[in-house]
Coordinates of C-alpha atoms and ligand atoms in Angstrom, one line a residue:
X1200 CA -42.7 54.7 175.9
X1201 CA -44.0 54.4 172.4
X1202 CA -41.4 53.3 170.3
X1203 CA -43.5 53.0 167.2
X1204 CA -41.4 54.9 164.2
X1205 CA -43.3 58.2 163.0
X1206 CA -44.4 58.0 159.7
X1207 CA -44.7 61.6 157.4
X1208 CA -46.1 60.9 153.9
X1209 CA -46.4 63.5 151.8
X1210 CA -48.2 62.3 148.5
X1211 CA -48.8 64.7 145.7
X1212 CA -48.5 65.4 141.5
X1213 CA -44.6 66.1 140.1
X1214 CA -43.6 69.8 141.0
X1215 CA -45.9 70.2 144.1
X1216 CA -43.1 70.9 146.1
X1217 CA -42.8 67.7 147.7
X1218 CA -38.7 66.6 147.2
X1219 CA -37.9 70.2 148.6
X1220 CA -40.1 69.8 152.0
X1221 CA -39.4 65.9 152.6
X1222 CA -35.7 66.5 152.8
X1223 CA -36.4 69.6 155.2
X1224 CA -38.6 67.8 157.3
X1225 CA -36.4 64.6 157.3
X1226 CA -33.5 66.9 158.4
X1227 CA -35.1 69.1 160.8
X1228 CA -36.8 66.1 162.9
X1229 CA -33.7 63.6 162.2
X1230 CA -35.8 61.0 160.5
X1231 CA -35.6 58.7 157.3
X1232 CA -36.2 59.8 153.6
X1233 CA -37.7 58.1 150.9
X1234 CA -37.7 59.2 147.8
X1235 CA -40.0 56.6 146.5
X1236 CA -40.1 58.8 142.7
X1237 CA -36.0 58.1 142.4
X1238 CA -36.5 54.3 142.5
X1239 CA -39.4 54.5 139.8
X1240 CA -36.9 56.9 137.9
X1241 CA -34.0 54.5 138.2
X1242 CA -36.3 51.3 137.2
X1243 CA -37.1 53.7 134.0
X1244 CA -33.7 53.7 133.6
X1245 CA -32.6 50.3 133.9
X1246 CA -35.2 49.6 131.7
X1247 CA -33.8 51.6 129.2
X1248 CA -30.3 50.6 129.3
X1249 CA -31.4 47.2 129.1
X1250 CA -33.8 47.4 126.2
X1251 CA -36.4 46.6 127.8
X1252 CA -39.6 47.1 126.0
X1253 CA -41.7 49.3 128.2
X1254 CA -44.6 47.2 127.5
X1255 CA -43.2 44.1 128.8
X1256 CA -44.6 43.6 132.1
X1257 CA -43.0 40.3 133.4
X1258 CA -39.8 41.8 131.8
X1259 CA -40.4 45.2 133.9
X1260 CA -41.3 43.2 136.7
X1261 CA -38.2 40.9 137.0
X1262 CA -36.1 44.0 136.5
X1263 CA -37.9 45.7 139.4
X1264 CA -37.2 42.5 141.7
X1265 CA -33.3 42.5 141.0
X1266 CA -32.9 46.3 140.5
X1267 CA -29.8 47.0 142.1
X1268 CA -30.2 50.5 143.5
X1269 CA -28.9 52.1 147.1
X1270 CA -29.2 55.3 148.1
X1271 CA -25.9 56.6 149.6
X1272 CA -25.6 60.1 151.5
X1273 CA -23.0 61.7 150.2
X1274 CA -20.6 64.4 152.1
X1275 CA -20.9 66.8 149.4
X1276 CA -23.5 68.9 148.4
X1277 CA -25.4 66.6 146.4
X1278 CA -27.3 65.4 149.5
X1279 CA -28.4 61.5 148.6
X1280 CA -26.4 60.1 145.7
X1281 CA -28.9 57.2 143.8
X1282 CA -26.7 54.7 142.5
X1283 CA -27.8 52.0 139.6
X1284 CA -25.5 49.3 139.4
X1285 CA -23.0 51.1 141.4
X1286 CA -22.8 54.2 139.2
X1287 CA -24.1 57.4 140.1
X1288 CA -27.5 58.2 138.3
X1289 CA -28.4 61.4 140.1
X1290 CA -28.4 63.6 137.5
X1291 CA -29.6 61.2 134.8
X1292 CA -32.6 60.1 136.6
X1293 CA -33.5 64.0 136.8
X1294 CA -34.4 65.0 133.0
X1295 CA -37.8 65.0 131.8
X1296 CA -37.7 61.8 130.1
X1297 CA -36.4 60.0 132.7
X1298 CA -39.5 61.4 134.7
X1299 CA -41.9 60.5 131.7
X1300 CA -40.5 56.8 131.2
X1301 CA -41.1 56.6 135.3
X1302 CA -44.7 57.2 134.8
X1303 CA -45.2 54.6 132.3
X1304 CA -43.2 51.6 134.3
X1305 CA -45.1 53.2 137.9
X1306 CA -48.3 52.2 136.0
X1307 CA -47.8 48.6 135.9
X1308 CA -49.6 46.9 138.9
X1309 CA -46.9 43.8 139.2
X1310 CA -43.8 46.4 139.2
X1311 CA -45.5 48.3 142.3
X1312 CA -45.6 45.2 144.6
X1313 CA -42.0 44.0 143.7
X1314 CA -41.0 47.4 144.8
X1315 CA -43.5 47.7 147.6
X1316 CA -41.0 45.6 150.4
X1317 CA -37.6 48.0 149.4
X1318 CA -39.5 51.3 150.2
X1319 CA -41.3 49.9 153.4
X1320 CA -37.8 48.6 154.6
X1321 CA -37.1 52.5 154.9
X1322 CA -39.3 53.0 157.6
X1323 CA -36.7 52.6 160.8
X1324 CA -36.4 54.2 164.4
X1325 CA -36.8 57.1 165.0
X1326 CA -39.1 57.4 161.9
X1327 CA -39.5 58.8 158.3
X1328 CA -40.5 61.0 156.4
X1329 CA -41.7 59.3 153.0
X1330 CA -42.6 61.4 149.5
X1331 CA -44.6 59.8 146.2
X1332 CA -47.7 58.9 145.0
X1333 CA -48.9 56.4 147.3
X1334 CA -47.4 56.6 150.4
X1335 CA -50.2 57.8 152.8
X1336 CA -52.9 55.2 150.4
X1337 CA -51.1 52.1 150.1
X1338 CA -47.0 51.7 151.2
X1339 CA -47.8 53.3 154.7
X1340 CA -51.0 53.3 155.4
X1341 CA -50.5 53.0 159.2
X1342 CA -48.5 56.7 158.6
X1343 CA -49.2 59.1 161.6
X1344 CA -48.6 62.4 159.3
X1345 CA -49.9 62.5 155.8
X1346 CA -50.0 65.5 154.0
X1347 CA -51.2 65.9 149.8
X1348 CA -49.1 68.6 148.4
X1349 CA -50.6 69.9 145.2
X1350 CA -50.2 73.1 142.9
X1351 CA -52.1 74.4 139.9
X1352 CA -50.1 73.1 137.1
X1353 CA -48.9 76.1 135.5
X1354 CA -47.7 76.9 139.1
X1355 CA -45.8 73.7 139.3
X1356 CA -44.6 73.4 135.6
X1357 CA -42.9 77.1 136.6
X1358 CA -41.2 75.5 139.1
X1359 CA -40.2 72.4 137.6
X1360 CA -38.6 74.7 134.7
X1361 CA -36.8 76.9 137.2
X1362 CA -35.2 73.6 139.0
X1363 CA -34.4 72.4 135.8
X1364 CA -32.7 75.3 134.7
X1365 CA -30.6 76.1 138.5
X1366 CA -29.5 72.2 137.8
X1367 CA -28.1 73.4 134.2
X1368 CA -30.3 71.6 131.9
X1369 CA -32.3 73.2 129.1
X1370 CA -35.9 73.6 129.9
X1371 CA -39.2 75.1 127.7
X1372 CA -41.9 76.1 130.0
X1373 CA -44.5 75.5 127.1
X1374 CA -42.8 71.3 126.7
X1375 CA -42.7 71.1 130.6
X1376 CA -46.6 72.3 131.1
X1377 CA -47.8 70.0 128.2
X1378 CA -45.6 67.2 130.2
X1379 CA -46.9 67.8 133.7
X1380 CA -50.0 67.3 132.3
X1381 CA -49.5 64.4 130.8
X1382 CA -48.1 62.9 133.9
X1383 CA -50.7 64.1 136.3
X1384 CA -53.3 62.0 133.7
X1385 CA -51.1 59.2 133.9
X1386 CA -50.9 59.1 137.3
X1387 CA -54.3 59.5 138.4
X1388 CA -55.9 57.4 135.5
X1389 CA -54.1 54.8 136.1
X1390 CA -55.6 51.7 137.8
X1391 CA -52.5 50.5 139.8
X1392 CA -52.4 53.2 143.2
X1393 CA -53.4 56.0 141.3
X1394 CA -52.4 59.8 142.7
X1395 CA -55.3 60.3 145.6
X1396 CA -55.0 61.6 148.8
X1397 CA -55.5 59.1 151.6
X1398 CA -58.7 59.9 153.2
X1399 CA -57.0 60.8 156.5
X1400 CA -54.6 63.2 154.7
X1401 CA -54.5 67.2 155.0
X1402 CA -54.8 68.8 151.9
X1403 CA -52.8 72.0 151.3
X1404 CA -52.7 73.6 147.8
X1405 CA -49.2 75.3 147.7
X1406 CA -49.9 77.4 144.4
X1407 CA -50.0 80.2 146.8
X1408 CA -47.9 79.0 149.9
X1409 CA -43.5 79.6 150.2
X1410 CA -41.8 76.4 151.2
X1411 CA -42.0 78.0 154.7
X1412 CA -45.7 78.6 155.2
X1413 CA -45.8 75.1 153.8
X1414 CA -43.7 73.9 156.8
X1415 CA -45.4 75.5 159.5
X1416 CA -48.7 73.7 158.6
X1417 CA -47.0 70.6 158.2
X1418 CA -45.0 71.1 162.1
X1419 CA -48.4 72.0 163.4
X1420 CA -49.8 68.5 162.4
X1421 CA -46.8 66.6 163.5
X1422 CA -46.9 68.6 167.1
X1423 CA -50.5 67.5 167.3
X1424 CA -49.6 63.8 166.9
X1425 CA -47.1 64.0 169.4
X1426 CA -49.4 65.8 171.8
X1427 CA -51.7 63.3 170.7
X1428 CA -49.4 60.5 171.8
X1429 CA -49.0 62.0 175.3
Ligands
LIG1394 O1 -41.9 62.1 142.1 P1 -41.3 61.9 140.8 O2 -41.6 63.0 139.8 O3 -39.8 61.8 140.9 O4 -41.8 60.6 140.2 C1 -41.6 60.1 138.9 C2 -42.8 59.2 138.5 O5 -42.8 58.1 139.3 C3 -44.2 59.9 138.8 O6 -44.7 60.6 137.6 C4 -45.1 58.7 139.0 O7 -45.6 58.1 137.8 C5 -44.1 57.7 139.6 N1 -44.3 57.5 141.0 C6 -45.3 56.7 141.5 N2 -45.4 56.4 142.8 C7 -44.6 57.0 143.7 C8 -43.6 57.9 143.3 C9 -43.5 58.1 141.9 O8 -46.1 56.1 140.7 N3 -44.8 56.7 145.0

């Protein structure tokens, strides 16, 4: 019997719809999830808290190798609880800025491989299902699923402000757009794993898809890996 753990990846810019469709898939098929964005959001963080300059790299990159960060699943609705130093960051690592400061510490080349060990430790029996940047490319390339969730980025700045505001923060869809943006050049400039889709992945551009239709295409790939497997 093929023990091997199945590996999902979905890879994609911020507001694709990614978070949403990991944590579905990781529940309906009883798997692993990483949230590979929270542990950039929480180094942003630490980085913060401990005045470090953002363009310090050995500074960024010693903070990434002792970052002390679990994920614990909580029993209330808050689903995974990301805790920094033992306090619970889960809402802080959600604003804007957090997710801006992310982008800029994600950039740095050195930061990636100190953090590349913590998120493949993730992958356990019976599998995971694994959301980012650079899952499918460069943290599990060996993935049997990989999937590249994208969205125009009006579609997914929409989004992003509607999340935003069901969470109870203040949110201007005018800032957010200009902010995707910004992001999505960050992340696919950059020279360090940049936001690509893994040659092998399926493309599906959600601007027009529910979370639903999403699924099915994604449970019709995994069903033909497992078919594939015998
Ligand atoms: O996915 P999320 O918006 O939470 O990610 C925050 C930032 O972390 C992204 O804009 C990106 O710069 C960075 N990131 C990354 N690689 C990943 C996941 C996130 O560079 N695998």
């Amino acid at each position: 019997m093929d023990t091997t753990p199945l590996i999902i990846t979905i890879d994609g810019p911020s507001g694709s719809g990614k978070g949403t469709i990991a944590k579905r898939l990781a529940s309906e098929y009883g798997l692993q999830l990483l949230d590979s964005g929270a542990l950039y959001r929480v180094l942003g963080l630490a980085a913060l808290r401990h005045s470090v300059d953002l363009a310090d790299v050995a500074a960024l990159e010693a903070l990434a190798v002792s970052l002390d960060v679990r994920f614990v699943v909580a029993d209330n609705d808050e689903g995974v609880q990301v805790l920094l130093e033992g306090r619970n960051v889960s809402r802080e690592i959600r604003t804007e800025e957090a997710g801006s400061v992310a982008s800029i510490v994600a950039a740095i080349g050195p930061v990636r491989a100190a953090l590349l060990k913590r998120q493949r430790d993730f992958s356990q029996a019976p599998g995971l299902v694994a959301d980012g940047r650079d899952m499918g490319t460069v943290v599990f390339p060996e993935a049997q699923v990989k999937v590249f969730l994208t969205a125009s980025a009006e579609e997914r700045a929409r989004r992003r402000c509607n999340q935003l505001l069901g969470k109870g923060f203040d949110a201007n869809l005018e800032r957010i757009l200009a902010d995707v943006k910004a992001r999505d050049a960050r992340d696919t400039e950059r020279t360090a794993s940049p936001l690509e889709p893994a040659v092998d992945a399926r493309v599906l551009d959600s601007t027009e898809m529910s979370i639903d239709q999403v699924l099915i295409e994604i449970r019709e790939l995994i069903t033909v890996n497992k078919a594939s497997k015998g």
